[in-house]
Coordinates of N, CA and C in Angstrom, one line a residue:
M10 N 0.8 -1.5 -0.2 CA 0.0 -0.1 0.6 C 0.7 1.2 -0.1
A11 N 0.4 2.5 -1.0 CA 1.0 3.0 -1.0 C 1.5 4.4 0.1
K12 N 2.6 5.0 1.2 CA 2.6 5.9 2.1 C 1.8 7.5 1.9
R13 N 1.2 7.7 3.0 CA 0.6 8.8 3.1 C 2.0 9.8 3.0
R14 N 2.2 10.6 2.3 CA 2.9 11.2 1.8 C 3.1 13.0 2.3
K15 N 4.2 13.8 3.5 CA 4.4 14.8 4.3 C 3.8 15.9 2.3
V16 N 4.3 15.5 2.2 CA 3.9 16.7 0.4 C 3.9 15.8 -0.5
G17 N 2.5 15.6 -1.1 CA 1.9 13.9 -2.3 C 2.0 14.5 -3.2
N18 N 2.0 15.6 -4.0 CA 1.4 16.0 -4.7 C 2.9 15.8 -5.8
M19 N 2.2 15.1 -7.0 CA 3.4 14.9 -7.7 C 5.2 16.1 -8.3
L20 N 4.6 16.8 -8.1 CA 5.0 18.3 -8.9 C 6.5 18.2 -7.8
A21 N 6.2 17.7 -6.3 CA 7.2 17.8 -5.5 C 8.7 16.6 -5.5
L22 N 7.5 16.1 -6.0 CA 8.3 14.7 -5.8 C 9.7 15.4 -7.6
A23 N 9.3 16.2 -8.8 CA 9.7 15.8 -10.2 C 11.2 17.3 -9.0
I24 N 10.1 18.1 -8.5 CA 11.1 19.2 -8.5 C 12.4 18.6 -7.2
L25 N 12.2 17.7 -6.7 CA 13.5 17.1 -6.5 C 14.4 16.7 -6.5
A26 N 13.4 15.6 -8.0 CA 14.7 15.1 -8.7 C 15.2 16.3 -9.6
N27 N 14.7 17.6 -9.7 CA 15.5 18.4 -10.3 C 16.8 19.1 -9.4
L28 N 16.0 19.2 -8.1 CA 17.2 19.3 -7.3 C 18.6 18.9 -7.0
L29 N 18.9 17.3 -7.7 CA 19.6 16.8 -7.3 C 20.7 17.5 -8.4
A30 N 20.5 18.1 -9.3 CA 21.2 18.3 -10.2 C 21.7 19.5 -9.8
K31 N 21.1 20.6 -9.2 CA 22.0 21.3 -8.3 C 20.8 23.0 -8.4
P32 N 21.0 23.2 -6.8 CA 20.4 24.3 -6.4 C 19.6 25.2 -7.7
M33 N 18.3 25.5 -7.3 CA 17.3 26.1 -8.4 C 16.4 26.8 -7.6
H34 N 16.1 28.5 -8.6 CA 15.0 29.1 -7.8 C 13.7 28.8 -8.3
P35 N 12.5 29.3 -7.5 CA 11.1 28.3 -8.4 C 11.2 28.2 -9.8
Y36 N 11.5 30.1 -9.6 CA 11.2 29.7 -11.5 C 12.0 29.0 -12.3
E37 N 12.7 29.0 -11.9 CA 14.2 28.0 -12.8 C 13.2 26.5 -12.2
M38 N 12.8 26.4 -11.7 CA 12.5 24.8 -11.7 C 11.5 24.6 -12.6
A39 N 10.6 25.4 -12.4 CA 9.4 25.4 -13.8 C 9.6 25.5 -15.2
A40 N 11.0 26.4 -15.7 CA 11.6 26.5 -16.7 C 12.2 25.1 -17.6
T41 N 12.8 24.3 -15.8 CA 13.4 23.3 -16.8 C 12.5 22.1 -16.5
L42 N 11.8 22.4 -16.1 CA 10.8 20.8 -15.8 C 9.6 21.4 -16.9
R43 N 9.3 22.7 -17.8 CA 8.9 22.3 -18.4 C 9.2 22.1 -20.3
E44 N 11.1 22.2 -19.7 CA 11.4 22.0 -20.8 C 12.2 20.6 -20.9
R45 N 11.8 20.4 -20.1 CA 12.3 18.3 -20.3 C 10.7 18.0 -20.6
G46 N 9.3 18.9 -20.9 CA 8.6 17.6 -21.2 C 8.2 17.3 -19.3
K47 N 8.1 17.2 -18.7 CA 7.4 16.3 -17.4 C 6.2 16.7 -17.2
D48 N 5.3 17.7 -17.9 CA 4.2 18.4 -17.5 C 3.1 16.4 -18.4
Q49 N 4.0 15.6 -19.4 CA 3.8 15.5 -19.8 C 3.6 14.1 -19.8
D50 N 4.5 13.7 -18.5 CA 4.9 12.6 -17.5 C 4.0 12.3 -16.7
M51 N 3.5 13.0 -16.0 CA 3.2 13.4 -14.8 C 1.6 14.8 -14.1
P52 N 0.8 14.2 -13.9 CA -0.2 16.0 -14.0 C 0.4 16.5 -12.5
I53 N 0.8 17.6 -13.3 CA 1.4 19.0 -12.7 C 0.7 20.5 -12.9
K54 N 0.6 20.9 -11.3 CA -0.3 22.0 -11.0 C 0.6 23.2 -11.0
W55 N 1.1 24.4 -12.8 CA 2.4 25.1 -12.6 C 2.0 25.9 -11.4
G56 N 0.2 26.1 -11.6 CA -0.1 27.3 -10.1 C -0.5 27.2 -8.9
S57 N 0.3 26.1 -8.0 CA 0.5 25.6 -7.1 C 2.2 25.2 -7.1
L58 N 3.1 25.7 -7.8 CA 4.6 25.7 -7.5 C 4.9 26.4 -6.4
Y59 N 4.3 27.6 -5.8 CA 5.4 27.4 -5.1 C 4.9 27.4 -3.7
T60 N 3.5 26.6 -3.6 CA 2.4 26.1 -2.1 C 3.9 25.1 -2.5
V61 N 3.9 24.6 -3.1 CA 5.3 23.2 -3.3 C 6.2 23.2 -2.5
V62 N 7.2 24.8 -3.7 CA 8.1 24.4 -3.3 C 8.4 24.7 -1.4
G63 N 6.7 25.7 -0.4 CA 7.1 25.7 0.4 C 6.4 25.4 1.1
N64 N 5.8 23.9 0.9 CA 5.8 22.6 1.9 C 6.8 21.5 1.7
L65 N 7.3 22.1 0.8 CA 9.1 21.0 0.5 C 9.7 21.7 2.1
E66 N 10.5 23.2 1.8 CA 10.7 23.1 2.7 C 10.7 23.7 4.2
K67 N 9.4 23.5 4.5 CA 8.1 23.4 6.0 C 9.0 22.0 6.6
H68 N 9.0 20.9 5.6 CA 9.1 19.4 6.3 C 10.9 18.7 6.1
G69 N 11.3 19.8 5.4 CA 13.5 19.7 5.7 C 13.0 19.3 4.1
F70 N 13.0 19.0 3.3 CA 13.1 18.0 2.3 C 13.7 19.3 1.0
I71 N 13.3 20.3 1.1 CA 14.9 21.4 1.0 C 14.8 22.7 2.1
R72 N 16.1 23.4 1.6 CA 16.3 24.9 1.9 C 16.4 25.7 1.3
A73 N 16.5 27.1 2.0 CA 16.9 28.5 0.8 C 18.5 28.6 0.8
V74 N 19.2 28.6 -0.2 CA 20.8 28.7 0.6 C 21.0 29.8 -0.6
Q75 N 20.0 30.9 -0.5 CA 20.7 32.3 -1.3 C 19.8 32.8 -2.3
S76 N 19.9 34.1 -2.1 CA 18.7 34.7 -2.3 C 19.0 36.0 -3.9
E77 N 18.6 35.7 -4.7 CA 19.4 36.7 -5.8 C 18.4 37.5 -6.3
R78 N 18.7 38.7 -7.0 CA 18.2 39.6 -8.0 C 18.6 40.6 -8.7
Q79 N 18.0 40.7 -9.8 CA 18.4 41.1 -11.2 C 17.4 42.1 -11.6
G80 N 18.1 43.5 -11.6 CA 17.3 44.4 -12.2 C 16.9 45.3 -11.3
L81 N 15.7 44.5 -11.8 CA 14.4 45.5 -10.8 C 13.2 44.2 -11.1
R82 N 13.5 43.2 -11.0 CA 12.9 41.9 -11.2 C 12.5 41.3 -9.4
P83 N 11.3 40.6 -9.0 CA 11.8 41.0 -7.7 C 12.6 39.6 -6.7
E84 N 12.7 39.8 -5.8 CA 14.3 39.1 -5.2 C 13.9 37.3 -5.1
R85 N 14.9 36.4 -5.8 CA 14.4 35.2 -5.9 C 15.1 34.1 -5.2
T86 N 14.7 33.2 -4.7 CA 15.7 32.3 -3.8 C 15.6 31.2 -4.5
I87 N 16.5 30.7 -3.8 CA 17.4 29.2 -4.2 C 17.4 28.5 -3.5
Y88 N 16.4 27.3 -3.6 CA 16.6 26.1 -2.8 C 17.7 25.3 -3.2
E89 N 18.1 24.2 -2.8 CA 18.2 23.0 -3.0 C 17.9 21.9 -1.8
I90 N 18.1 20.8 -2.6 CA 17.5 19.5 -1.8 C 18.7 19.1 -0.6
T91 N 18.1 18.6 0.4 CA 18.3 18.4 1.7 C 19.4 16.5 1.9
E92 N 19.7 15.7 3.1 CA 19.5 14.5 2.8 C 18.3 13.7 3.3
A93 N 17.1 14.5 3.7 CA 16.1 14.3 4.1 C 15.1 14.6 3.0
G94 N 15.1 15.3 2.0 CA 14.9 15.2 0.5 C 15.2 14.2 -0.2
R95 N 16.6 13.5 -0.1 CA 17.2 12.3 -1.1 C 16.5 11.5 -0.6
A96 N 16.9 10.8 0.4 CA 16.0 9.6 0.7 C 14.8 10.3 0.7
E97 N 13.3 11.5 0.9 CA 12.3 10.9 0.4 C 12.5 10.8 -0.7
L98 N 12.7 11.4 -2.3 CA 12.7 11.2 -3.4 C 13.2 9.5 -4.1
T99 N 14.3 9.9 -3.0 CA 14.5 7.6 -3.5 C 12.9 6.7 -2.7
D100 N 13.0 7.1 -1.7 CA 11.7 5.5 -1.5 C 10.3 6.6 -2.0
W101 N 9.9 7.4 -2.9 CA 8.7 7.8 -3.8 C 9.5 7.0 -4.4
L102 N 10.5 7.0 -5.3 CA 10.4 6.9 -6.8 C 10.4 5.2 -6.2
R103 N 11.1 4.1 -5.5 CA 10.9 2.4 -5.2 C 9.9 2.9 -5.0
E104 N 8.4 2.8 -4.3 CA 7.3 3.0 -4.4 C 6.5 2.8 -5.6
I105 N 6.7 3.8 -5.8 CA 6.5 3.6 -7.3 C 6.1 2.9 -8.6
V106 N 7.9 2.2 -7.8 CA 8.0 2.0 -9.4 C 7.6 0.3 -9.0
G107 N 7.7 0.0 -7.7 CA 7.8 -1.2 -7.1 C 5.6 -1.4 -6.5
V108 N 5.3 -0.9 -6.5 CA 4.3 -1.3 -5.6 C 3.3 -1.5 -6.7
A109 N 2.6 -1.8 -6.7 CA 0.9 -2.3 -8.1 C 0.3 -1.0 -7.4
E110 N -0.1 0.1 -7.8 CA -0.7 1.0 -6.8 C -2.5 1.0 -7.7
R111 N -3.7 0.7 -7.4 CA -4.7 0.8 -8.7 C -5.2 2.5 -8.5
E112 N -4.8 2.3 -10.2 CA -5.1 4.2 -10.3 C -6.3 3.8 -11.3
I113 N -7.3 4.4 -10.9 CA -8.8 4.4 -12.1 C -8.9 5.9 -12.4
P114 N -8.7 6.1 -13.9 CA -8.6 6.8 -15.4 C -9.8 7.3 -15.2
R115 N -9.9 8.4 -15.8 CA -11.3 9.2 -16.5 C -12.1 8.1 -17.4
F116 N -11.0 7.1 -18.7 CA -12.3 7.0 -19.7 C -12.8 5.0 -18.2
E117 N -12.2 4.9 -17.8 CA -12.4 4.3 -17.0 C -14.0 4.3 -16.1
A118 N -13.5 5.2 -16.0 CA -15.8 5.7 -14.9 C -16.0 6.2 -16.2
G119 N -15.6 6.9 -17.1 CA -17.1 6.5 -17.7 C -17.9 5.1 -18.9
L120 N -16.8 4.1 -19.0 CA -17.1 3.2 -19.1 C -18.2 2.4 -18.2
S121 N -18.2 2.1 -16.5 CA -18.8 2.0 -16.0 C -20.6 2.4 -16.3
L122 N -20.3 4.1 -16.7 CA -21.8 4.4 -16.3 C -22.1 5.0 -18.5
L123 N -21.3 3.3 -18.9 CA -21.6 3.9 -20.7 C -23.8 3.9 -21.0
G124 N -23.6 2.9 -20.1 CA -25.7 2.2 -20.7 C -25.9 3.4 -20.2
V125 N -25.1 5.0 -19.5 CA -26.9 6.6 -20.2 C -27.0 6.4 -21.3
L126 N -25.8 5.9 -22.1 CA -26.0 6.8 -23.5 C -26.5 5.4 -24.8
P127 N -26.8 5.5 -25.4 CA -27.5 4.9 -26.6 C -26.3 3.8 -27.1
P128 N -26.8 2.7 -27.5 CA -25.9 1.9 -28.5 C -25.2 2.5 -29.0
D129 N -25.4 3.0 -30.2 CA -25.0 3.6 -31.6 C -24.5 5.1 -31.5
E130 N -24.2 5.6 -29.9 CA -23.8 7.2 -29.7 C -22.8 6.6 -29.3
V131 N -22.9 5.7 -28.3 CA -21.4 5.0 -28.3 C -20.2 3.5 -29.1
V132 N -20.9 3.4 -29.8 CA -20.1 3.1 -31.2 C -19.8 4.1 -31.8
A133 N -20.5 5.5 -31.9 CA -20.1 6.8 -32.4 C -18.4 7.2 -32.0
L134 N -18.6 7.4 -30.4 CA -18.2 7.8 -29.9 C -16.7 7.3 -29.4
L135 N -16.8 5.7 -29.0 CA -15.6 4.7 -29.4 C -14.6 5.0 -31.1
E136 N -15.6 4.6 -31.5 CA -14.5 5.3 -33.2 C -14.0 6.6 -32.9
Q137 N -14.6 7.1 -32.8 CA -13.6 8.3 -32.2 C -12.7 8.7 -31.4
R138 N -13.0 8.2 -30.4 CA -11.9 8.1 -29.3 C -10.9 6.7 -29.8
L139 N -11.1 5.4 -31.3 CA -9.9 5.1 -31.8 C -9.1 6.1 -32.6
A140 N -10.0 6.3 -33.8 CA -9.2 7.8 -33.8 C -8.3 8.5 -33.4
D141 N -8.6 9.1 -32.8 CA -7.3 9.9 -32.1 C -6.5 9.2 -31.6
L142 N -7.1 7.9 -30.5 CA -5.7 7.0 -30.6 C -4.4 7.0 -31.4
T143 N -5.6 6.5 -32.7 CA -4.3 6.0 -33.6 C -3.5 7.6 -34.0
E144 N -3.6 8.6 -34.4 CA -3.4 9.4 -34.7 C -2.4 9.9 -33.7
Q145 N -2.6 10.4 -32.2 CA -1.0 9.9 -31.6 C -0.5 8.6 -30.9
L146 N -1.0 7.9 -31.4 CA 0.0 6.5 -31.3 C 0.5 6.8 -32.6
A147 N 0.7 7.7 -33.9 CA 1.9 7.8 -34.9 C 2.7 8.6 -35.4
T148 N 1.6 10.0 -33.8 CA 3.0 11.1 -33.6 C 3.6 10.9 -32.2
A149 N 3.4 9.4 -31.1 CA 4.5 9.4 -30.7 C 5.4 8.4 -30.7
E150 N 4.7 7.5 -31.9 CA 5.9 5.9 -32.4 C 7.0 7.0 -33.2
A151 N 6.4 7.8 -34.1 CA 7.3 9.0 -34.3 C 8.5 9.6 -33.3
A152 N 8.1 10.3 -33.5 CA 8.5 11.2 -31.6 C 9.4 10.3 -31.3
L153 N 8.8 8.5 -30.2 CA 10.2 8.1 -30.0 C 11.5 7.4 -31.5
R154 N 11.1 7.2 -32.3 CA 12.6 6.8 -33.4 C 13.7 8.1 -32.6
S155 N 12.8 8.8 -33.8 CA 14.1 10.6 -33.9 C 14.1 10.9 -32.7
A156 N 14.2 10.4 -31.6 CA 14.6 10.8 -30.3 C 16.3 10.5 -30.0
P157 N 16.9 11.9 -30.4 CA 18.3 12.3 -30.2 C 19.4 11.5 -28.8
V158 N 18.9 10.7 -27.4 CA 18.7 10.1 -26.5 C 18.5 9.0 -26.4
P159 N 19.2 8.7 -24.9 CA 20.0 6.6 -25.2 C 18.3 6.3 -25.1
R160 N 18.0 5.1 -24.8 CA 16.6 4.6 -25.0 C 16.3 4.7 -23.4
I161 N 16.5 4.5 -22.0 CA 16.8 4.9 -20.9 C 16.1 6.0 -20.6
F162 N 16.6 6.8 -21.2 CA 15.6 8.3 -21.1 C 14.4 8.2 -21.9
L163 N 13.5 7.1 -22.9 CA 12.9 7.4 -23.5 C 11.3 5.9 -22.2
L164 N 12.3 4.9 -21.7 CA 10.6 4.5 -21.2 C 9.6 4.9 -20.6
E165 N 9.7 6.5 -20.4 CA 8.5 6.6 -19.5 C 7.4 6.9 -21.1
G166 N 8.0 7.3 -21.9 CA 7.5 7.4 -23.1 C 6.7 6.0 -23.9
E167 N 7.9 4.7 -24.1 CA 7.2 3.8 -24.1 C 6.3 2.9 -23.9
Y168 N 6.7 3.8 -22.0 CA 4.7 2.9 -20.6 C 4.1 3.0 -22.2
D169 N 4.1 4.4 -22.0 CA 2.5 5.3 -22.9 C 2.1 4.9 -23.6
L170 N 2.9 4.3 -25.2 CA 2.9 4.1 -26.1 C 1.8 2.4 -25.7
A171 N 3.0 1.6 -24.7 CA 2.3 0.3 -24.9 C 0.9 0.0 -24.3
V172 N 0.0 1.2 -23.3 CA -0.7 1.0 -22.3 C -1.6 1.8 -23.5
R173 N -1.4 2.6 -24.4 CA -2.1 3.5 -25.2 C -2.6 2.5 -26.0
R174 N -1.3 1.5 -26.8 CA -1.9 0.0 -27.9 C -2.6 -0.5 -27.3
A175 N -2.7 -1.4 -26.0 CA -3.6 -2.2 -25.5 C -4.9 -1.3 -26.1
E176 N -5.9 0.2 -25.2 CA -6.3 0.0 -24.8 C -6.8 0.4 -26.2
A177 N -6.0 1.3 -27.5 CA -6.7 0.9 -28.8 C -6.9 -0.2 -29.3
D178 N -6.6 -1.5 -28.9 CA -7.2 -2.8 -29.8 C -8.3 -3.2 -28.8
W179 N -8.6 -3.3 -27.1 CA -9.6 -3.4 -26.4 C -10.9 -2.6 -26.9
I180 N -10.3 -1.3 -27.3 CA -11.9 -0.8 -27.8 C -11.9 -1.7 -29.1
E181 N -11.0 -1.5 -30.2 CA -11.6 -2.4 -31.5 C -12.6 -3.7 -31.0
G182 N -11.8 -4.2 -29.4 CA -12.7 -5.7 -29.8 C -13.8 -5.2 -29.7
L183 N -14.9 -4.1 -28.7 CA -15.6 -3.7 -28.1 C -15.8 -3.3 -29.2
L184 N -15.9 -2.8 -30.2 CA -16.8 -2.4 -31.6 C -16.9 -2.7 -31.8
G185 N -16.5 -4.3 -32.4 CA -16.5 -5.3 -33.4 C -17.8 -6.0 -32.3
E186 N -17.7 -6.4 -30.8 CA -19.3 -7.0 -30.8 C -20.2 -5.9 -30.2
L187 N -19.8 -4.4 -30.1 CA -21.3 -4.0 -30.4 C -22.0 -3.4 -31.5
R188 N -21.4 -3.8 -33.1 CA -21.9 -4.1 -34.0 C -22.8 -4.6 -35.0
D189 N -21.6 -6.3 -34.2 CA -22.6 -7.7 -34.9 C -23.4 -8.0 -33.2
G190 N -23.8 -7.2 -32.3 CA -24.6 -7.8 -31.0 C -24.1 -8.8 -30.5
T191 N -22.9 -9.1 -30.2 CA -22.8 -10.2 -29.4 C -22.3 -9.7 -28.4
L192 N -22.1 -8.9 -27.9 CA -21.8 -8.5 -26.2 C -23.1 -8.5 -25.9
P193 N -22.6 -9.2 -24.5 CA -23.5 -10.2 -23.6 C -24.9 -8.4 -23.0
G194 N -26.0 -8.1 -23.3 CA -27.2 -7.2 -23.0 C -27.1 -6.4 -23.6
A195 N -26.5 -6.1 -25.2 CA -26.6 -5.0 -25.8 C -28.0 -4.5 -26.1
K196 N -28.3 -6.5 -26.1 CA -30.2 -6.3 -26.5 C -31.5 -4.9 -25.9
Q197 N -30.3 -5.9 -24.0 CA -31.4 -5.0 -23.3 C -31.4 -3.7 -23.5
W198 N -30.2 -3.2 -23.3 CA -29.9 -2.0 -23.3 C -29.8 -1.1 -24.9
R199 N -29.8 -1.7 -26.1 CA -31.1 -1.1 -27.0 C -32.5 -1.1 -26.3
E200 N -33.3 -2.3 -26.1 CA -34.1 -2.1 -26.0 C -34.4 -1.0 -24.9
W201 N -33.8 -0.7 -23.5 CA -34.3 0.1 -22.5 C -34.1 1.6 -23.5
H202 N -33.0 2.1 -24.0 CA -33.1 3.5 -25.1 C -34.6 4.0 -25.8
E203 N -35.0 2.6 -26.4 CA -35.3 2.7 -28.1 C -36.6 3.0 -26.7
N204 N -37.1 1.8 -25.7 CA -38.7 2.9 -25.4 C -39.0 3.9 -23.9
G205 N -37.3 4.0 -24.1 CA -37.6 5.8 -24.1 C -37.1 6.0 -22.3
A206 N -35.8 5.3 -22.7 CA -34.7 4.8 -21.3 C -35.2 5.3 -19.8
D207 N -36.1 5.0 -19.6 CA -37.0 5.6 -18.4 C -36.2 5.0 -17.3
P208 N -35.8 5.8 -16.5 CA -35.6 5.8 -15.1 C -35.9 4.7 -13.4
S209 N -37.3 4.8 -13.9 CA -37.9 3.5 -13.2 C -37.3 2.5 -13.2
Q210 N -36.9 1.6 -14.5 CA -37.0 0.6 -15.5 C -35.3 -0.2 -14.9
L211 N -34.7 1.0 -14.4 CA -33.3 0.7 -14.5 C -32.5 -0.9 -13.6
L212 N -33.3 -0.2 -12.5 CA -33.3 -1.9 -11.4 C -33.5 -3.5 -11.9
S213 N -34.7 -3.0 -12.7 CA -35.7 -4.5 -13.1 C -34.8 -4.9 -14.7
L214 N -34.0 -3.9 -14.7 CA -32.4 -4.0 -15.9 C -31.8 -4.7 -15.9
M215 N -31.0 -4.4 -14.4 CA -29.6 -4.5 -14.2 C -30.1 -6.0 -13.7
G216 N -31.5 -6.4 -13.2 CA -31.3 -8.2 -12.2 C -31.8 -8.6 -13.7
E217 N -32.2 -8.7 -14.6 CA -32.7 -9.1 -15.7 C -30.4 -9.5 -16.0
L218 N -30.0 -8.4 -16.6 CA -28.6 -8.5 -17.2 C -28.1 -9.6 -16.5
T219 N -27.8 -9.5 -14.6 CA -27.1 -10.1 -13.7 C -27.7 -11.5 -14.2
A220 N -29.5 -12.0 -14.2 CA -29.4 -12.9 -14.3 C -29.0 -14.0 -15.1
E221 N -29.1 -12.7 -16.5 CA -28.6 -13.6 -17.9 C -27.2 -13.5 -18.0
G222 N -26.3 -13.0 -17.5 CA -24.5 -13.2 -17.3 C -24.1 -14.7 -15.9
G223 N -25.0 -14.8 -15.1 CA -25.4 -16.2 -13.7 C -24.8 -17.2 -14.1
P224 N -24.1 -18.2 -13.1 CA -23.5 -19.2 -14.2 C -24.5 -20.4 -14.5
E225 N -27.0 -19.6 -13.9 CA -27.4 -20.8 -14.8 C -27.6 -19.8 -15.3
A226 N -27.4 -19.2 -16.6 CA -27.2 -18.8 -17.2 C -27.2 -19.6 -18.7

């Protein structure tokens, strides 16, 4: 099970990793993270950067080492990672890589409520998603092939590609079942929408589908 972190924002993880290279002020941290495309690898809320930096300092993971001023710009505080910060960074990374934590993406949440939409609309939406995925995959594959860096620095991109390829394959299979009507429960789902999608009939529909998919079906 994942630990409860004193500073659990994923931006904190990226900041700690960046400060391993050298001390930086928050503006430089943000510029470096953007330059390295880290906002593509993890959910980063740039508006909370200074709050995260403040929390890291509060818990002793980073410390201010000096302040500098350039011209009329506001004074900037430069931070460095502490030994406690190094320990937190390595422990956090070990947990992320080694612990299989259940994560629920938005798409999965949407699939759990798919019956609200009519079957034909779902088919159209999934076809649209599959087309978008196919285009994204082609772009990402080309970017990986042309990247002028060793593969060790591209592993997160490879993983993302593998996950999205698996999603595209699964959607393609589901579309086949929806189109030919072989998806269990599809008939009742379609009839419910054709009869007005009366919410009061949902429970009986669910009971019907459960019985159909049960061990005695």
